[in-house]
Short mmCIF file of N, CA and C in Angstrom, two decimals:
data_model
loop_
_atom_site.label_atom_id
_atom_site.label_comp_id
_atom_site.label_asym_id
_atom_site.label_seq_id
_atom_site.Cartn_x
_atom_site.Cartn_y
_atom_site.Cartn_z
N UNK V 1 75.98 38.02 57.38
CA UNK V 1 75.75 39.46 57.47
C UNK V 1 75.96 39.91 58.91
N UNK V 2 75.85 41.40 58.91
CA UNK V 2 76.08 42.07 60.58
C UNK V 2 75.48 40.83 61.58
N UNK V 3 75.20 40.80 62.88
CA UNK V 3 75.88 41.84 63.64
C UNK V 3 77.68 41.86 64.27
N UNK V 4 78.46 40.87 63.62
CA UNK V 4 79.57 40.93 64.03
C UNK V 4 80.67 41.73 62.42
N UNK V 5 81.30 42.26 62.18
CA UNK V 5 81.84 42.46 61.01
C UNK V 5 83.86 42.83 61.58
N UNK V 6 84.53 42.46 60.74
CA UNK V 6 85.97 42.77 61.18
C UNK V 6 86.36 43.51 59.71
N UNK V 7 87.35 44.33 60.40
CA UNK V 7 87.64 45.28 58.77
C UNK V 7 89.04 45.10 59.25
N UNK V 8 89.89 45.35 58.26
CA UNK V 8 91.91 45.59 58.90
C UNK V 8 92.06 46.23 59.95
N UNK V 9 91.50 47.46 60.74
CA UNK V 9 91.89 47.68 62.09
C UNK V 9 90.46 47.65 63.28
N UNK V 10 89.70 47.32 62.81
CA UNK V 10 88.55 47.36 63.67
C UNK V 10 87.56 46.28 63.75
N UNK V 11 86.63 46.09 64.86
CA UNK V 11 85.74 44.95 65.13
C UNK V 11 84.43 45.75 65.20
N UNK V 12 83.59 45.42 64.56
CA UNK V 12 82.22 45.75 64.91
C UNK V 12 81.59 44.81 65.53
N UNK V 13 80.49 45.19 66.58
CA UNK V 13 79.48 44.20 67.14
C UNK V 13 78.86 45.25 67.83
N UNK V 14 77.77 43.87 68.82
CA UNK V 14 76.78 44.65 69.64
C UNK V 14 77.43 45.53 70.93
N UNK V 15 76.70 46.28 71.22
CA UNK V 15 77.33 46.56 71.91
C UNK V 15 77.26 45.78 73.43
N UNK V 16 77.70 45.72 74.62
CA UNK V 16 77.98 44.87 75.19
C UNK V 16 76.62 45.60 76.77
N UNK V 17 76.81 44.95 77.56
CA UNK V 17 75.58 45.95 78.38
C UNK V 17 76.60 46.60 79.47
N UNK V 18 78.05 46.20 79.92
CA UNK V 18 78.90 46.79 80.85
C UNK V 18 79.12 47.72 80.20
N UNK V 19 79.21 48.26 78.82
CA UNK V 19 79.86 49.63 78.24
C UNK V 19 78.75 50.52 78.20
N UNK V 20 78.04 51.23 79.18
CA UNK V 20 77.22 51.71 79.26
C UNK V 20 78.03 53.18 79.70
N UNK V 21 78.55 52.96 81.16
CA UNK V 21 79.56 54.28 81.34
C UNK V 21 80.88 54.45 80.29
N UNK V 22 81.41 53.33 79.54
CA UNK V 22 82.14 54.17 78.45
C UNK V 22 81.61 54.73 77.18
N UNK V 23 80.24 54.50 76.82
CA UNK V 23 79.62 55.35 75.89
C UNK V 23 79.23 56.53 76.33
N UNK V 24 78.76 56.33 77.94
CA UNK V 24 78.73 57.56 77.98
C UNK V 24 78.89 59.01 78.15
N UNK V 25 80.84 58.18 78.27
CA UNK V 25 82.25 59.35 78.28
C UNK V 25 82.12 59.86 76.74
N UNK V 26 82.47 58.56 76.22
CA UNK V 26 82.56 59.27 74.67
C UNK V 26 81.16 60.05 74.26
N UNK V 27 80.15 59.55 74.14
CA UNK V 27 79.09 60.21 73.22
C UNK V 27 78.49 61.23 74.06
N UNK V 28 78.94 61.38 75.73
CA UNK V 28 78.46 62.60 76.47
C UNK V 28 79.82 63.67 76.76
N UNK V 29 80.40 63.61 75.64
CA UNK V 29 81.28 64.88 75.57
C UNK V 29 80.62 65.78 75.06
N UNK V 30 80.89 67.26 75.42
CA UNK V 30 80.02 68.21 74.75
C UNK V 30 79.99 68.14 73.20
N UNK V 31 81.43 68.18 72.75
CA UNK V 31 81.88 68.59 71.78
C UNK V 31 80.84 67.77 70.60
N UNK V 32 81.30 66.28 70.82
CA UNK V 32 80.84 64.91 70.12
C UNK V 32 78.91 65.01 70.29
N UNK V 33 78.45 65.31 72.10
CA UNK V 33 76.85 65.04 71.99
C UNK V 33 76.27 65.83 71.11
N UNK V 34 76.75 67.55 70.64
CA UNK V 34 76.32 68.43 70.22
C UNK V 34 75.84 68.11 68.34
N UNK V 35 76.89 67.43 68.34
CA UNK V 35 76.77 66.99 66.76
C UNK V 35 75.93 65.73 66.54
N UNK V 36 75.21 65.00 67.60
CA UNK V 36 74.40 63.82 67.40
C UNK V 36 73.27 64.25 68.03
N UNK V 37 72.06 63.88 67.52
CA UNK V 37 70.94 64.14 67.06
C UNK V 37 70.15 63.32 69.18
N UNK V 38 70.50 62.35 69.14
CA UNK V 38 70.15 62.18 69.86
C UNK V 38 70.73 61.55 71.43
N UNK V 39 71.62 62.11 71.75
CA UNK V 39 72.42 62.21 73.31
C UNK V 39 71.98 63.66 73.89
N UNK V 40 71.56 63.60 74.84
CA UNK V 40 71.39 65.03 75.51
C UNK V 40 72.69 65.15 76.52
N UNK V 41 72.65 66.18 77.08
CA UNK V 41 73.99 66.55 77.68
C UNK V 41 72.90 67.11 79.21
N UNK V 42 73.52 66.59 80.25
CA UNK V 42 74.28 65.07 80.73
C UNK V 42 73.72 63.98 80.23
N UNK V 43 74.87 63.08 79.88
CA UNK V 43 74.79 61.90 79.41
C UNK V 43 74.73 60.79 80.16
N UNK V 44 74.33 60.25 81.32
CA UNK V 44 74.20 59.35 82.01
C UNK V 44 74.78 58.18 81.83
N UNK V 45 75.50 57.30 82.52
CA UNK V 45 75.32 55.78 82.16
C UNK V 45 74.01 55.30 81.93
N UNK V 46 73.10 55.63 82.45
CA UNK V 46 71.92 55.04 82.86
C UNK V 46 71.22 55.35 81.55
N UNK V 47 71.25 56.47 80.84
CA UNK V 47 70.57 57.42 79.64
C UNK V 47 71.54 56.35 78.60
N UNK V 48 72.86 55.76 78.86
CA UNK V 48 73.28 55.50 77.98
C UNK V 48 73.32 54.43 77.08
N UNK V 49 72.92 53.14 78.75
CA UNK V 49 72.00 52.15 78.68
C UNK V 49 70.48 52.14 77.65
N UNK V 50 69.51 52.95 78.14
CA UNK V 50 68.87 52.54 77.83
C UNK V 50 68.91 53.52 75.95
N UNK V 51 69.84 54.32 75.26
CA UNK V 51 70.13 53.97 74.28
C UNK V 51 70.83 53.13 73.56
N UNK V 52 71.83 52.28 74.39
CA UNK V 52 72.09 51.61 73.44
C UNK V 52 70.98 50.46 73.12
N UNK V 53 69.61 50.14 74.35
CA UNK V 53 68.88 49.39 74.15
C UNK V 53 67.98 49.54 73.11
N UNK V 54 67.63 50.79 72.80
CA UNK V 54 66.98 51.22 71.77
C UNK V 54 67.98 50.81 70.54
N UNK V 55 68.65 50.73 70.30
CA UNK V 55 69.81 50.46 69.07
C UNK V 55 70.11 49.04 69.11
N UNK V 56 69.86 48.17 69.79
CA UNK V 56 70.20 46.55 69.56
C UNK V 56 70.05 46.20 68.60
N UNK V 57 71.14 45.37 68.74
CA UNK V 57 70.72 44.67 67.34
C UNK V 57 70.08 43.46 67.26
N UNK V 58 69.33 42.94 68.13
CA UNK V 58 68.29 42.56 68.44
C UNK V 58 66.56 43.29 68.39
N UNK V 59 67.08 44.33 67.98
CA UNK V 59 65.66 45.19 67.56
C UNK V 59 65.41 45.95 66.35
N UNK V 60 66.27 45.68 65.27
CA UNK V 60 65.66 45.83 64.02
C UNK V 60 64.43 46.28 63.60
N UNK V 61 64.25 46.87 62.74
CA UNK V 61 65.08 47.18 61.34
C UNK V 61 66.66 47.56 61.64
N UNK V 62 66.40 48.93 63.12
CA UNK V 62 67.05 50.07 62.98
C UNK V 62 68.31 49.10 64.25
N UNK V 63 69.56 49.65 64.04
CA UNK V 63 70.88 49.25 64.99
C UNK V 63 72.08 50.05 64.96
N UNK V 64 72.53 49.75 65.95
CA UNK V 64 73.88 50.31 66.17
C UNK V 64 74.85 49.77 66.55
N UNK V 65 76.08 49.87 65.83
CA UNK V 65 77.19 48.15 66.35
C UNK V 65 78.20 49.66 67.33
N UNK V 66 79.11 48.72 67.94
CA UNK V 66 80.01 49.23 68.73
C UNK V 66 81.35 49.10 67.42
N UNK V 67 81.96 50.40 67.61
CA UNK V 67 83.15 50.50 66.59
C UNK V 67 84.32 50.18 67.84
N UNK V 68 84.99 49.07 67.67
CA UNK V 68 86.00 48.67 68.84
C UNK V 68 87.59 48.36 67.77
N UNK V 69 88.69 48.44 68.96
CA UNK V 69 89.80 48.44 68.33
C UNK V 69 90.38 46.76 68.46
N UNK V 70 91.20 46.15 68.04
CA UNK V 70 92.11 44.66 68.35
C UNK V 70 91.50 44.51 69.91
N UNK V 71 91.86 45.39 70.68
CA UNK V 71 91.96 44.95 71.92
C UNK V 71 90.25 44.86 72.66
N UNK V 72 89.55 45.31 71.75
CA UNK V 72 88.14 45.26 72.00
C UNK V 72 87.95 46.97 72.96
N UNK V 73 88.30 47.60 72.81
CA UNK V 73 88.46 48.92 73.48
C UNK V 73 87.21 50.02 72.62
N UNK V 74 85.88 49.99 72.98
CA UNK V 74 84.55 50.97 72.07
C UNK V 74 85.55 52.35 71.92
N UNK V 75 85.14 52.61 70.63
CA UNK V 75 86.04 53.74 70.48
C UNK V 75 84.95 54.78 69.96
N UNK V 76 83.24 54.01 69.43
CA UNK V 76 82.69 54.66 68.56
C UNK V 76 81.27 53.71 67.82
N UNK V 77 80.43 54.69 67.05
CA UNK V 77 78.82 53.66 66.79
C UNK V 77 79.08 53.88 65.63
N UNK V 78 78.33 52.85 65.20
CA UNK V 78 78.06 52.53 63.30
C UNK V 78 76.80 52.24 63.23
N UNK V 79 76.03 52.71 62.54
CA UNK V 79 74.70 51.97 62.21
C UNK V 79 73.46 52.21 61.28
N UNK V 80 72.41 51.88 61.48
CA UNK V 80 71.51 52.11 60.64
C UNK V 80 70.45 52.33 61.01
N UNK V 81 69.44 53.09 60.68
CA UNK V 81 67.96 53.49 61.38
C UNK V 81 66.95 52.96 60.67
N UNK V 82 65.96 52.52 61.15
CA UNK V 82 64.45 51.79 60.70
C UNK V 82 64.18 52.27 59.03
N UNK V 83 63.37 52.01 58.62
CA UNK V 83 62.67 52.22 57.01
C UNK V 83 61.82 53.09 57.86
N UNK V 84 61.09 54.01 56.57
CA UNK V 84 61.60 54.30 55.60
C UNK V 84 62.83 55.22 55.09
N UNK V 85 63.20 55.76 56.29
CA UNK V 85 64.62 56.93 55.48
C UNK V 85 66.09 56.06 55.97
N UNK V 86 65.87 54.92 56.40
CA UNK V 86 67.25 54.10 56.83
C UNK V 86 68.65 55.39 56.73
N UNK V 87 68.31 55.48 57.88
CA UNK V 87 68.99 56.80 58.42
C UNK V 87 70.77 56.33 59.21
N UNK V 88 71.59 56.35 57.79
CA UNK V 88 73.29 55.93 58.37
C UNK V 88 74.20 56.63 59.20
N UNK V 89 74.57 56.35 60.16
CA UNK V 89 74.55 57.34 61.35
C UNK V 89 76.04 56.62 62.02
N UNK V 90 76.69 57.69 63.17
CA UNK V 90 77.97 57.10 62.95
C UNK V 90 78.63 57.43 64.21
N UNK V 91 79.37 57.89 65.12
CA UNK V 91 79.94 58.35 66.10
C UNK V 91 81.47 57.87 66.32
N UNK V 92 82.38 58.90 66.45
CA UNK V 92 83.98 58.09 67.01
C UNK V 92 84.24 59.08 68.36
N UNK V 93 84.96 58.62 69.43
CA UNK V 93 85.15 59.59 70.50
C UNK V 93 86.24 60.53 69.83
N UNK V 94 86.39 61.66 70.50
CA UNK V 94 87.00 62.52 70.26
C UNK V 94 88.87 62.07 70.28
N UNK V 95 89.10 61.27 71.17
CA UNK V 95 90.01 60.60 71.42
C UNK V 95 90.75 60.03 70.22
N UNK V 96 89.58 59.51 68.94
CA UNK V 96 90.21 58.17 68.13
C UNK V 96 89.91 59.40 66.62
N UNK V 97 89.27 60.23 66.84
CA UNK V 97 88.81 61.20 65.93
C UNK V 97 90.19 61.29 65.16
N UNK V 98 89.77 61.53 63.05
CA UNK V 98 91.12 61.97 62.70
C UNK V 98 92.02 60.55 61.76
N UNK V 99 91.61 59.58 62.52
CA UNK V 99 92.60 58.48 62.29
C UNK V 99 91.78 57.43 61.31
N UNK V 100 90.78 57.73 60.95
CA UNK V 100 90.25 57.24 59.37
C UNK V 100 89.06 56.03 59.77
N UNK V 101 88.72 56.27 61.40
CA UNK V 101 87.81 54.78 61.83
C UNK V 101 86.50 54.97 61.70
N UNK V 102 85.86 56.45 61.18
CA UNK V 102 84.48 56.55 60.93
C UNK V 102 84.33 56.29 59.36
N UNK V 103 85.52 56.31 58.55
CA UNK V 103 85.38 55.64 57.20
C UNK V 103 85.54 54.29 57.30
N UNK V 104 86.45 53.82 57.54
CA UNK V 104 86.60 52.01 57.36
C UNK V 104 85.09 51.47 58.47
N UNK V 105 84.90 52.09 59.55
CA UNK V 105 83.56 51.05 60.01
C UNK V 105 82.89 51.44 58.77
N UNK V 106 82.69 52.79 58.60
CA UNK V 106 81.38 53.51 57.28
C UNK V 106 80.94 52.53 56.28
N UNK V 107 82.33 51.81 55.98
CA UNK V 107 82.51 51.10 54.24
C UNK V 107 81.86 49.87 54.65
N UNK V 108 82.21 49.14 55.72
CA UNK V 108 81.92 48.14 56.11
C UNK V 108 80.87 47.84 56.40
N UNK V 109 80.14 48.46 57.31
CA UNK V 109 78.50 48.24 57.17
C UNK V 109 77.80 48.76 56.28
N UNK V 110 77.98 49.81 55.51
CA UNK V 110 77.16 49.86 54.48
C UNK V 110 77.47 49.29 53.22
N UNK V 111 78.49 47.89 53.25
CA UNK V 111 78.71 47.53 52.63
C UNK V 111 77.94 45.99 52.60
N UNK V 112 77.91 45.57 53.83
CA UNK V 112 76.93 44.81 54.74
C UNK V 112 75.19 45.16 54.10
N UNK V 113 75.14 45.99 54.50
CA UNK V 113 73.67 46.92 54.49
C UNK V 113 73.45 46.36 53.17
N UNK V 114 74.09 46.85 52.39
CA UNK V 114 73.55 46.95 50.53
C UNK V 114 73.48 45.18 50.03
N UNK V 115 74.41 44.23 50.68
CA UNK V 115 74.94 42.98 50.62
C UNK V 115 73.21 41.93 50.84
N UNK V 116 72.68 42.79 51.61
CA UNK V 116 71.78 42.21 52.63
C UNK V 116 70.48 41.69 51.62
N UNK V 117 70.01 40.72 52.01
CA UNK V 117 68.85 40.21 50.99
C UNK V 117 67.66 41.35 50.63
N UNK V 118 67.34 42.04 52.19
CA UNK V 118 66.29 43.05 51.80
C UNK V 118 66.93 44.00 52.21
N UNK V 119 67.99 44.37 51.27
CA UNK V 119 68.58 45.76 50.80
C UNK V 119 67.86 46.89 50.50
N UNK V 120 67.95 47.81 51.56
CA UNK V 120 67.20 49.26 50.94
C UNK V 120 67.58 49.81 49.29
N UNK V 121 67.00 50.39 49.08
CA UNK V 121 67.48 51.23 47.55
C UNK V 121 68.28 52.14 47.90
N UNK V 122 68.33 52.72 49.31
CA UNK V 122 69.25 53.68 49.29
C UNK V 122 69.40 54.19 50.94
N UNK V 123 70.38 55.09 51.26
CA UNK V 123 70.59 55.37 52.59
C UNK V 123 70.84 56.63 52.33
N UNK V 124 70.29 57.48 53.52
CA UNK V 124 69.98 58.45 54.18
C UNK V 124 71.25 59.19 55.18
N UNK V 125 71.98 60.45 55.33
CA UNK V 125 72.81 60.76 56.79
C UNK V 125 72.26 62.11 56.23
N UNK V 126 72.90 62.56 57.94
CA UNK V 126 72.51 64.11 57.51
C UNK V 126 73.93 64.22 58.56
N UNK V 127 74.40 65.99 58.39
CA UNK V 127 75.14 66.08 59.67
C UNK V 127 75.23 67.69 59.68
N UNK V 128 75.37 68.23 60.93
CA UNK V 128 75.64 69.52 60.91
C UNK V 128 76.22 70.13 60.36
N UNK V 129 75.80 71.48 60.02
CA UNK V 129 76.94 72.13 58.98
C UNK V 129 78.35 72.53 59.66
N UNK V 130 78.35 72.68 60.83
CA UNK V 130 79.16 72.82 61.98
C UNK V 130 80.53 71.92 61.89
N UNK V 131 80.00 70.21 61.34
CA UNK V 131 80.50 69.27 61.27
C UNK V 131 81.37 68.86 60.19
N UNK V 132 82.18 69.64 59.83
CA UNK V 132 83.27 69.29 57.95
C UNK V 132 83.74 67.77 58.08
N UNK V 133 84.28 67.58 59.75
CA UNK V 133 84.20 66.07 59.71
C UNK V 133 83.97 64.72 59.41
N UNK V 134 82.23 64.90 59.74
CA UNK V 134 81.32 63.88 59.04
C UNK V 134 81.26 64.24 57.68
N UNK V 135 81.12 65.89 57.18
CA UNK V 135 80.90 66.05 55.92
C UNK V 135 81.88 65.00 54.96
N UNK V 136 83.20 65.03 55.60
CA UNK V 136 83.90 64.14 54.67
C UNK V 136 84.11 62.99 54.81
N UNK V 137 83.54 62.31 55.74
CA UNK V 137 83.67 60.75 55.75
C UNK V 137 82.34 60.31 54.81
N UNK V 138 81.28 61.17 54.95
CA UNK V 138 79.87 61.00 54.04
C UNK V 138 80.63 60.90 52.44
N UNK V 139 81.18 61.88 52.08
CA UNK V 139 81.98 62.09 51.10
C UNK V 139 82.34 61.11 50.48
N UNK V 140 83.39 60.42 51.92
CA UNK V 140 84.53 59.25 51.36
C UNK V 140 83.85 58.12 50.84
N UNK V 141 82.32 58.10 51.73
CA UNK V 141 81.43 56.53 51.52
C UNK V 141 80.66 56.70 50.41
N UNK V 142 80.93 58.00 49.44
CA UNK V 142 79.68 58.05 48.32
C UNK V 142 78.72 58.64 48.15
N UNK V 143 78.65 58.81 49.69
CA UNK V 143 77.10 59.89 49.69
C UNK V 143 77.30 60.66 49.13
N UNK V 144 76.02 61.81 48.50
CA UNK V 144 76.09 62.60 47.95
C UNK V 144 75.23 63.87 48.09
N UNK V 145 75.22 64.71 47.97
CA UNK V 145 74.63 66.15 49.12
C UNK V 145 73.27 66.00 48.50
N UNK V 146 72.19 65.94 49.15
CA UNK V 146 70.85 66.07 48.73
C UNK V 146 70.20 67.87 48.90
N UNK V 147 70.36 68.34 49.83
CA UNK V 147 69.78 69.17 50.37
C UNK V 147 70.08 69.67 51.62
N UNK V 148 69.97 70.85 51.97
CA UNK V 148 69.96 71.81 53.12
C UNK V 148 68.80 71.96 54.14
N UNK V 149 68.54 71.60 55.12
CA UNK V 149 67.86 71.60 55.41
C UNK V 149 68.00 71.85 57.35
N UNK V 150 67.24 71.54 58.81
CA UNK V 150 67.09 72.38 59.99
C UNK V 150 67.22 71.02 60.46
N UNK V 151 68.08 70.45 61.62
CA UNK V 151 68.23 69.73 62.39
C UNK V 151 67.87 69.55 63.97
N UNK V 152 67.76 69.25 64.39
CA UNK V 152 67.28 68.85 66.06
C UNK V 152 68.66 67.65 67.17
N UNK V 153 69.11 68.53 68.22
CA UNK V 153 69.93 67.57 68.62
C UNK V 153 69.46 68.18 70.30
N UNK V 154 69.78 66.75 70.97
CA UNK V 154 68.93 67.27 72.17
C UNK V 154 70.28 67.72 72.95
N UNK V 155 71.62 68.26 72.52
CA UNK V 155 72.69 68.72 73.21
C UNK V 155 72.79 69.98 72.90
N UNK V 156 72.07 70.60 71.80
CA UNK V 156 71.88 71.88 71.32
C UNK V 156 70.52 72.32 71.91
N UNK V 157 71.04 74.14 72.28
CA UNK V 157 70.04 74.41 72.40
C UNK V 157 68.90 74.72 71.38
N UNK V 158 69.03 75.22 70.44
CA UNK V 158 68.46 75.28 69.29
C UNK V 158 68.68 74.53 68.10
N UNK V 159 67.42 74.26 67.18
CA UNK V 159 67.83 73.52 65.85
C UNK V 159 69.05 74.24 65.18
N UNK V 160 69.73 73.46 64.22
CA UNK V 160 70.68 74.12 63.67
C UNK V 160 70.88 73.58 62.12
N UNK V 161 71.11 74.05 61.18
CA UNK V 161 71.36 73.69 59.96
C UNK V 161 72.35 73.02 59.37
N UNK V 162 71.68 71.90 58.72
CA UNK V 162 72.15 70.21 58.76
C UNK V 162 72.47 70.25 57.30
N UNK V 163 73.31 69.16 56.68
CA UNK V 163 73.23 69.19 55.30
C UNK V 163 72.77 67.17 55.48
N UNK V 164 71.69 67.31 53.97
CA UNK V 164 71.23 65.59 54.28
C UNK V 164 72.17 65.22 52.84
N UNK V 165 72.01 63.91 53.00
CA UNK V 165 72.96 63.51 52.24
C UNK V 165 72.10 62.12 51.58
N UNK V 166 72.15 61.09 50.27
CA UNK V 166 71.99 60.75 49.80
C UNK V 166 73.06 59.21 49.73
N UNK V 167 72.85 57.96 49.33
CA UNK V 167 73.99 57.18 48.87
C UNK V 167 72.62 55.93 48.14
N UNK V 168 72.78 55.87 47.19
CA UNK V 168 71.87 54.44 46.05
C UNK V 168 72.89 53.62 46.57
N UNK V 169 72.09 52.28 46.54
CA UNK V 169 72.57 51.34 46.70
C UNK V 169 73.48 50.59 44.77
N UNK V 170 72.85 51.17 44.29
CA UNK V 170 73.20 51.58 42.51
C UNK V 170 74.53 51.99 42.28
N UNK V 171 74.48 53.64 42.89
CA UNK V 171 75.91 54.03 43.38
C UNK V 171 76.63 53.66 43.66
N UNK V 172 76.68 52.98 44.87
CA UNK V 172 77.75 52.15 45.79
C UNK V 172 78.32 51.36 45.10
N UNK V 173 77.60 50.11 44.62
CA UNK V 173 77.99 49.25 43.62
C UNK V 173 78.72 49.56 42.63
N UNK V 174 78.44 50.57 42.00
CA UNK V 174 79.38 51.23 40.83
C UNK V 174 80.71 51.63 41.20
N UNK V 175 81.00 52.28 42.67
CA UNK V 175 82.37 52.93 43.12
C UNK V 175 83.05 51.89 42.67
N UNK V 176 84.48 52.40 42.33
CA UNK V 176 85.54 51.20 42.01
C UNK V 176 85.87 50.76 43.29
#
């Protein structure tokens, strides 16, 4: 199982502790921090560090792998958040945005996730309504729209209205 996974164009793993200032080009872009719940804007190396420390995958339940290309180049996060709402959560830089790598990591760890001996019953995303993006990679992985509901991102100034999303581990299994 995680924490290393390879799919046809991508490598997942931990993330590494030198990629601290390239996470925090990518995930401290306005555009990208605004839509994640938890990067504030400025994004520090230092701020970026000590999230990815919070996300180890050495600190379970909850993690976050590095979405990297052949050449090992972070392009983007995959991961999963603590019980009880195991909260599937995702990031690509703006750079790699478009080119199908927040679905293929998507499939892959939550394919992992469900695989896993103490498999949740089900996973949790939410994403801005702002966001049609994520809306459709949630889409592509199965999820399914639960509810409307008020979000919190510390790059926004105000909460903003999120759609949450749903995926059974039941479900999944069933997709062809």
């Amino acid at each position: 199982m995680l924490p290393f996974v390879d799919t046809a164009r991508l490598r997942l793993r931990p993330f590494l502790d030198g990629e601290a200032g390239r996470l925090a080009q990518l995930a401290g872009a306005p555009a990208l921090a605004r839509m994640m719940g938890s990067v504030p804007l400025p994004f520090s190396a230092e701020a970026a560090a000590e999230w990815m420390a919070l996300r180890a995958w050495d600190n379970p339940p909850g993690f976050m792998l590095a979405i990297c290309d052949p050449a090992d180049l972070l392009l983007g996060g995959v991961g999963v958040g603590p019980a009880p709402q195991f909260d599937f959560g995702y990031f690509i830089g703006a750079d790699y945005a478009g080119r199908g790598y927040a679905t293929e990591a998507g499939q892959a760890v939550v394919a992992e996730v469900f695989a896993g001996r103490d498999a949740p019953v089900a996973l949790s995303a939410s994403c801005f309504q702002d966001n049609l993006p994520s809306r459709r990679v949630l889409e592509k992985l199965g999820f399914h729209y639960a509810r409307s509901s008020v979000g919190r991102s510390k790059a926004r100034l105000e909460p903003g209205p999120i759609w949450q999303y749903r995926l059974t581990r039941a479900a999944f299994e069933a997709q062809p």
